[in-house]
Short mmCIF file of C-alpha atoms and ligand atoms in Angstrom, two decimals:
data_model
loop_
_atom_site.label_atom_id
_atom_site.label_comp_id
_atom_site.label_asym_id
_atom_site.label_seq_id
_atom_site.Cartn_x
_atom_site.Cartn_y
_atom_site.Cartn_z
CA MET V 1 67.13 31.58 -22.70
CA SER V 2 70.42 31.29 -24.83
CA ASN V 3 70.84 34.86 -25.53
CA THR V 4 70.33 37.01 -22.21
CA ALA V 5 72.30 39.73 -21.29
CA ASN V 6 74.03 39.68 -17.95
CA LEU V 7 72.54 42.21 -15.90
CA ASP V 8 71.54 42.47 -12.36
CA TRP V 9 67.88 41.88 -13.20
CA GLY V 10 66.48 42.37 -9.56
CA ASN V 11 67.92 45.63 -9.02
CA ILE V 12 67.54 47.70 -12.31
CA GLY V 13 64.47 49.44 -11.26
CA PHE V 14 62.14 51.40 -13.64
CA SER V 15 64.16 53.35 -15.64
CA TYR V 16 65.14 53.81 -19.27
CA SER V 17 68.44 51.88 -20.65
CA LYS V 18 69.02 51.89 -24.22
CA THR V 19 69.10 48.72 -25.90
CA ASN V 20 69.98 47.20 -29.33
CA ALA V 21 67.34 48.67 -31.76
CA ASN V 22 63.89 50.33 -31.97
CA TYR V 23 61.21 50.47 -34.56
CA VAL V 24 59.85 53.35 -36.37
CA SER V 25 57.28 53.51 -39.36
CA PHE V 26 56.10 56.90 -40.95
CA TRP V 27 52.93 57.92 -42.40
CA LYS V 28 53.02 60.03 -45.44
CA ASP V 29 50.20 60.89 -47.92
CA GLY V 30 47.64 58.48 -46.50
CA ALA V 31 49.84 55.69 -45.77
CA TRP V 32 52.09 53.93 -43.39
CA ASP V 33 55.35 52.57 -44.72
CA GLU V 34 56.72 49.44 -43.71
CA GLY V 35 58.49 50.15 -40.81
CA LYS V 36 62.14 49.13 -39.93
CA LEU V 37 64.25 48.68 -37.05
CA VAL V 38 66.77 51.31 -36.24
CA LYS V 39 69.94 51.38 -33.82
CA GLU V 40 69.43 54.98 -32.63
CA ASN V 41 67.03 55.95 -29.97
CA THR V 42 66.53 59.57 -30.92
CA LEU V 43 64.14 61.08 -33.58
CA THR V 44 64.61 64.13 -35.72
CA ILE V 45 61.46 66.05 -36.28
CA SER V 46 60.23 69.22 -37.48
CA MET V 47 60.23 71.98 -34.48
CA SER V 48 56.63 72.68 -35.86
CA SER V 49 55.53 69.30 -35.00
CA THR V 50 51.84 69.42 -33.24
CA ALA V 51 52.92 66.61 -31.00
CA ILE V 52 55.34 69.30 -29.44
CA HIS V 53 52.73 72.27 -29.69
CA TYR V 54 49.34 70.81 -29.46
CA GLY V 55 49.93 67.42 -27.76
CA GLN V 56 48.85 65.30 -30.66
CA GLN V 57 50.45 62.29 -29.63
CA CYS V 58 49.47 58.72 -27.94
CA PHE V 59 50.99 55.90 -26.17
CA GLU V 60 50.91 52.43 -24.81
CA GLY V 61 52.53 50.78 -22.36
CA LEU V 62 52.99 46.64 -22.18
CA LYS V 63 55.37 43.91 -21.25
CA ALA V 64 56.98 40.88 -22.58
CA TYR V 65 57.81 37.96 -20.09
CA ARG V 66 60.09 35.22 -20.31
CA ARG V 67 57.96 32.33 -19.77
CA LYS V 68 58.48 29.09 -17.86
CA ASN V 69 58.66 27.05 -20.92
CA GLY V 70 61.46 29.42 -22.07
CA THR V 71 59.27 30.87 -24.58
CA ILE V 72 58.62 35.01 -24.76
CA GLY V 73 54.87 35.86 -24.03
CA LEU V 74 52.96 39.10 -24.48
CA PHE V 75 50.28 39.71 -22.83
CA ARG V 76 46.85 40.84 -24.53
CA ALA V 77 48.82 42.73 -26.80
CA ASP V 78 45.87 43.04 -29.22
CA GLN V 79 44.26 45.13 -26.41
CA ASN V 80 46.87 47.41 -26.68
CA ALA V 81 46.84 47.85 -30.38
CA LYS V 82 43.12 48.51 -30.25
CA ARG V 83 43.25 50.97 -27.55
CA MET V 84 45.73 52.86 -29.58
CA GLN V 85 43.30 53.06 -32.37
CA GLU V 86 40.85 54.83 -30.28
CA SER V 87 43.34 57.34 -29.01
CA CYS V 88 44.47 57.87 -32.53
CA ARG V 89 40.97 58.32 -33.58
CA ARG V 90 40.08 60.69 -30.62
CA LEU V 91 43.14 62.76 -31.64
CA LEU V 92 42.60 62.44 -35.29
CA MET V 93 45.84 60.83 -36.09
CA PRO V 94 45.89 57.70 -38.53
CA GLU V 95 45.23 54.31 -36.89
CA VAL V 96 48.08 51.74 -37.03
CA PRO V 97 46.20 48.51 -37.85
CA VAL V 98 46.13 45.94 -35.34
CA GLU V 99 48.63 43.13 -37.32
CA LYS V 100 50.95 45.86 -37.83
CA PHE V 101 51.03 46.98 -34.15
CA ILE V 102 51.46 43.24 -33.08
CA GLU V 103 54.21 42.40 -35.82
CA ALA V 104 56.17 45.52 -34.71
CA VAL V 105 55.84 45.01 -31.23
CA LYS V 106 57.40 41.14 -32.18
CA LEU V 107 59.90 42.77 -34.03
CA ALA V 108 61.38 45.27 -31.50
CA VAL V 109 61.26 42.24 -28.75
CA LYS V 110 63.26 40.12 -30.77
CA ALA V 111 65.73 42.58 -31.93
CA ASN V 112 66.04 43.02 -28.04
CA GLU V 113 65.92 39.51 -26.77
CA GLU V 114 69.00 39.33 -24.51
CA PHE V 115 67.12 41.99 -22.55
CA VAL V 116 64.13 39.80 -21.80
CA PRO V 117 64.64 39.13 -18.26
CA PRO V 118 65.13 35.30 -17.09
CA TYR V 119 61.79 33.69 -15.96
CA GLY V 120 61.71 33.96 -12.21
CA SER V 121 63.77 37.25 -11.94
CA GLY V 122 60.44 39.48 -11.53
CA ALA V 123 61.89 41.64 -14.00
CA THR V 124 60.23 42.01 -17.71
CA LEU V 125 60.65 43.84 -21.11
CA TYR V 126 58.97 47.12 -20.91
CA ILE V 127 57.27 48.09 -24.30
CA ARG V 128 56.48 51.44 -25.33
CA PRO V 129 54.71 52.01 -28.61
CA PHE V 130 53.54 55.55 -29.60
CA VAL V 131 52.19 57.81 -32.43
CA ILE V 132 53.37 61.60 -32.85
CA GLY V 133 52.05 64.16 -35.26
CA VAL V 134 54.82 65.32 -37.21
CA GLY V 135 56.01 67.59 -40.21
CA ASP V 136 55.76 71.32 -40.70
CA ASN V 137 52.76 73.00 -39.78
CA ILE V 138 51.72 75.79 -37.32
CA SER V 139 47.91 76.12 -37.99
CA VAL V 140 45.87 74.32 -34.95
CA ARG V 141 45.13 71.20 -37.15
CA PRO V 142 46.17 67.68 -37.30
CA ALA V 143 49.53 67.04 -38.56
CA PRO V 144 50.46 66.48 -41.87
CA GLU V 145 52.67 63.55 -41.21
CA TYR V 146 52.90 60.87 -38.37
CA ILE V 147 55.61 58.41 -36.62
CA PHE V 148 54.65 55.26 -35.07
CA CYS V 149 57.47 54.33 -32.88
CA ILE V 150 58.17 51.61 -30.40
CA PHE V 151 61.17 51.27 -27.90
CA VAL V 152 61.76 48.50 -25.20
CA THR V 153 63.77 48.53 -22.19
CA PRO V 154 64.17 46.06 -19.31
CA VAL V 155 62.67 47.11 -15.93
CA GLY V 156 62.96 45.54 -12.63
CA PRO V 157 60.65 43.53 -10.40
CA TYR V 158 57.90 46.11 -9.01
CA TYR V 159 58.03 44.56 -5.75
CA LYS V 160 61.25 43.39 -3.73
CA GLY V 161 60.27 41.07 -1.18
CA GLY V 162 56.25 41.31 -1.17
CA MET V 163 53.95 43.80 -2.71
CA SER V 164 54.11 46.75 -0.48
CA MET V 165 50.74 48.77 0.56
CA ILE V 166 50.46 52.27 -0.91
CA LYS V 167 48.83 55.30 1.15
CA LEU V 168 46.78 57.75 -1.03
CA VAL V 169 45.33 61.05 -0.64
CA VAL V 170 42.37 62.58 -2.65
CA SER V 171 43.47 65.34 -5.34
CA GLU V 172 41.59 68.66 -5.55
CA TYR V 173 42.58 68.67 -9.25
CA ASP V 174 41.13 66.74 -12.05
CA ARG V 175 43.27 65.05 -14.47
CA ALA V 176 40.62 64.79 -17.32
CA ALA V 177 37.17 66.65 -18.23
CA PRO V 178 33.82 64.64 -18.59
CA TYR V 179 33.95 63.50 -22.29
CA GLY V 180 37.27 64.84 -22.87
CA THR V 181 40.24 62.71 -23.04
CA GLY V 182 40.33 60.62 -20.05
CA ALA V 183 39.40 57.50 -21.73
CA VAL V 184 42.47 57.61 -24.24
CA LYS V 185 46.03 57.21 -23.63
CA VAL V 186 47.10 60.47 -24.59
CA GLY V 187 50.25 62.45 -22.88
CA GLY V 188 48.07 65.67 -22.21
CA ASN V 189 46.39 63.67 -19.39
CA TYR V 190 49.86 62.88 -18.10
CA ALA V 191 51.26 66.36 -18.09
CA ALA V 192 47.87 67.35 -16.20
CA SER V 193 48.89 64.96 -13.40
CA PHE V 194 52.38 65.91 -12.81
CA LEU V 195 51.61 68.93 -10.31
CA PRO V 196 48.82 66.80 -8.45
CA HIS V 197 51.13 64.12 -7.97
CA GLU V 198 53.93 66.05 -6.70
CA LEU V 199 51.64 67.77 -4.16
CA ALA V 200 50.51 64.35 -2.70
CA ALA V 201 54.32 63.00 -2.69
CA GLN V 202 55.19 66.46 -0.80
CA GLU V 203 52.75 65.21 1.89
CA GLY V 204 54.20 62.05 1.99
CA TYR V 205 51.43 59.98 -0.12
CA THR V 206 52.26 57.69 -2.82
CA ASP V 207 50.10 58.97 -5.36
CA CYS V 208 46.81 60.92 -5.44
CA VAL V 209 43.23 59.85 -6.45
CA TYR V 210 41.25 61.59 -8.68
CA LEU V 211 37.54 61.71 -8.26
CA ASP V 212 35.03 62.49 -11.31
CA PRO V 213 35.37 65.90 -12.85
CA LYS V 214 31.79 66.77 -12.83
CA THR V 215 30.54 66.16 -9.15
CA HIS V 216 33.90 65.31 -7.20
CA THR V 217 31.86 62.50 -5.31
CA LYS V 218 33.13 59.36 -7.34
CA ILE V 219 36.74 57.85 -7.32
CA GLU V 220 37.67 57.57 -10.91
CA GLU V 221 41.72 57.12 -11.27
CA VAL V 222 44.59 56.32 -8.61
CA GLY V 223 47.52 58.31 -10.34
CA ALA V 224 47.75 56.57 -13.43
CA ALA V 225 46.24 53.49 -12.74
CA ASN V 226 42.61 52.33 -12.41
CA PHE V 227 40.80 51.65 -9.04
CA PHE V 228 39.37 48.44 -7.73
CA GLY V 229 37.73 47.62 -4.32
CA ILE V 230 36.47 44.16 -2.97
CA THR V 231 33.13 44.33 -0.76
CA LYS V 232 32.93 42.90 2.32
CA ASP V 233 30.59 40.33 0.49
CA ASN V 234 33.70 39.52 -1.91
CA VAL V 235 32.32 41.54 -4.90
CA PHE V 236 34.97 43.00 -7.19
CA VAL V 237 33.77 46.67 -7.98
CA THR V 238 35.64 48.99 -10.25
CA PRO V 239 34.60 52.51 -11.46
CA MET V 240 32.62 53.16 -14.51
CA SER V 241 33.12 56.41 -16.27
CA PRO V 242 33.76 58.03 -19.48
CA SER V 243 36.99 59.75 -18.24
CA VAL V 244 38.41 56.41 -16.64
CA LEU V 245 41.28 55.02 -18.90
CA PRO V 246 40.19 51.23 -19.92
CA SER V 247 42.81 49.43 -17.97
CA ILE V 248 43.83 45.95 -19.70
CA THR V 249 44.75 45.05 -16.54
CA LYS V 250 41.61 46.06 -14.71
CA ASN V 251 39.69 44.09 -17.51
CA SER V 252 41.64 41.12 -16.59
CA LEU V 253 41.14 41.23 -13.12
CA LEU V 254 37.40 41.46 -13.87
CA TYR V 255 37.57 38.22 -16.14
CA ILE V 256 39.61 36.34 -13.67
CA SER V 257 37.31 37.54 -10.58
CA GLU V 258 34.44 36.29 -12.27
CA LYS V 259 35.62 33.10 -14.64
CA VAL V 260 38.17 31.83 -12.36
CA PHE V 261 37.10 32.76 -8.91
CA GLY V 262 33.30 33.13 -9.06
CA MET V 263 33.10 36.06 -7.65
CA GLN V 264 30.51 38.70 -8.68
CA VAL V 265 31.81 41.83 -10.17
CA GLU V 266 30.41 45.10 -10.78
CA GLU V 267 31.50 48.67 -12.94
CA ARG V 268 29.40 51.26 -11.35
CA ASP V 269 29.87 54.35 -9.22
CA VAL V 270 32.26 54.29 -6.32
CA TYR V 271 31.49 56.81 -3.75
CA ILE V 272 34.13 58.54 -1.92
CA ASN V 273 31.87 58.92 1.20
CA ASN V 274 30.89 55.13 1.11
CA LEU V 275 34.26 53.41 1.32
CA GLU V 276 33.01 51.40 4.37
CA GLU V 277 31.57 49.03 1.81
CA PHE V 278 35.12 47.64 0.97
CA ALA V 279 37.36 45.32 3.11
CA GLU V 280 40.12 45.55 0.34
CA ALA V 281 41.14 48.01 -2.39
CA GLY V 282 43.81 48.34 -5.26
CA ALA V 283 45.33 50.07 -7.97
CA CYS V 284 46.02 48.29 -11.09
CA GLY V 285 47.60 48.57 -14.46
CA THR V 286 50.70 47.08 -16.45
CA ALA V 287 53.49 48.56 -14.39
CA ALA V 288 52.91 47.28 -11.08
CA VAL V 289 49.70 45.06 -11.90
CA ILE V 290 48.31 45.65 -8.53
CA SER V 291 49.45 48.28 -5.86
CA PRO V 292 47.28 47.32 -2.84
CA ILE V 293 45.73 50.32 -1.24
CA GLY V 294 46.47 50.88 2.41
CA SER V 295 44.46 53.99 3.43
CA LEU V 296 43.00 56.86 1.45
CA THR V 297 42.92 59.98 2.86
CA ASN V 298 39.90 62.46 2.05
CA GLY V 299 40.42 65.82 3.89
CA LYS V 300 40.62 65.33 7.45
CA LYS V 301 39.15 61.83 6.76
CA LYS V 302 41.39 58.79 6.64
CA PHE V 303 40.06 55.36 5.49
CA ILE V 304 41.89 52.18 5.99
CA PHE V 305 41.87 48.93 4.04
CA ASN V 306 42.61 45.67 5.38
CA SER V 307 45.28 46.07 8.10
CA GLU V 308 46.55 48.95 6.08
CA THR V 309 50.04 47.11 6.17
CA GLU V 310 48.96 43.80 5.18
CA VAL V 311 47.74 42.82 1.74
CA GLY V 312 44.04 41.65 1.91
CA PRO V 313 43.75 37.57 0.97
CA VAL V 314 41.51 38.39 -2.44
CA THR V 315 43.95 41.12 -3.90
CA LYS V 316 46.79 38.64 -3.11
CA THR V 317 44.91 35.56 -4.84
CA LEU V 318 43.98 37.90 -8.13
CA TYR V 319 47.77 39.30 -8.20
CA ASP V 320 49.24 35.80 -8.30
CA HIS V 321 46.79 34.42 -10.67
CA LEU V 322 47.34 37.04 -13.19
CA ILE V 323 51.12 37.05 -12.81
CA GLY V 324 51.07 33.18 -13.01
CA ILE V 325 49.20 33.94 -16.44
CA GLN V 326 51.80 36.32 -17.55
CA CYS V 327 54.60 33.89 -16.56
CA GLY V 328 53.22 30.77 -17.83
CA GLU V 329 52.51 29.24 -14.76
CA VAL V 330 48.82 29.27 -15.07
CA GLU V 331 46.95 28.54 -17.88
CA ALA V 332 45.89 31.57 -19.88
CA PRO V 333 42.12 32.40 -20.95
CA GLU V 334 42.06 31.90 -24.86
CA GLY V 335 43.99 34.51 -26.83
CA TRP V 336 45.71 36.41 -24.02
CA ILE V 337 49.38 35.20 -24.73
CA ILE V 338 51.01 35.78 -27.85
CA GLU V 339 53.92 33.38 -27.64
CA PHE V 340 57.11 32.97 -29.61
CA GLU V 341 60.72 31.80 -29.49
C1 PLP D 1 47.49 53.19 -18.82
C2 PLP D 1 46.70 53.49 -17.76
C3 PLP D 1 46.34 52.74 -16.78
C4 PLP D 1 46.40 51.35 -17.09
O1 PLP D 1 46.23 50.54 -18.03
P1 PLP D 1 46.88 48.97 -18.54
O2 PLP D 1 46.24 48.86 -19.59
O3 PLP D 1 46.49 48.19 -17.34
O4 PLP D 1 48.09 49.34 -18.06
C5 PLP D 1 45.32 53.25 -15.79
N1 PLP D 1 44.89 54.68 -16.01
C6 PLP D 1 45.61 55.27 -16.79
C7 PLP D 1 45.24 56.66 -16.65
C8 PLP D 1 46.54 55.00 -17.73
O5 PLP D 1 47.13 55.81 -18.53
#
């Protein structure tokens, strides 16, 4: 921890601040170049880039953690690399090899080591890799050139003074179509979610829940996070659908629930009219890891989980265990942590 910037780690919030260096690699004529670190945090691209007009772009989000033993750890970065390949395949963009992705993330993190928040601060270094279609083009077709870029920025602890319960409302909008792009991490899904989120926020909710686009009877996503519920007989349940983004946090919780805590786990339909089956529920994703859900309103009906204001015991246990793995306090399953000095 020799090289740490002197920032107010507890209060930096979730916002972007410029760091020392960013990683950029160009794809042209069928191949990625070596890639390199650059000081500037701007890109100069053709105005006719497909990323700007046709949404040909995808991104990832992961974190670097300062671990208890002083090393830096990346949590399941290979899973982000593979998911980004899925996104690239879906949008006809060239895939970034897993090794290149991981080496690039390490390079970007090491170049910004002083911005990796200290162990115990609750803050982390957020890492944002992305691929965009660039180059001169006007037709509706994939771009002639691509950029793979990574920037990092320190983000504060998500929860100050304990986890807080979120308040949700079912949206009348869909974020993705059945067999559309819901299962890949592309910007278009996010642009489509701004209005529903804004409408929910105006009514005093933290975020909105999206139902399955075909029948509007089943829960799909919570804003930009996956949904899970803990049934009254302690089963970890999460929706299964071709338009849900496969969250790495969700997959990790499935694994931990089953292998560490011996719970039964189910990936299946979760009906909005059958919330009575759950004692607890949460939203999961890299940013907050878990946001426990206090209530979920659907039209005139408001359903309350746990006590609405207190985090449920199973949710708390899963959260503590996963954070423990990320920070090096709890033993990680094989291959989950890439550790470096
Ligand atoms: C990124 C994302 C998630 C969370 O995925 P993690 O890998 O856990 O960070 C969930 N839903 C959507 C729509 C997302 O884009």
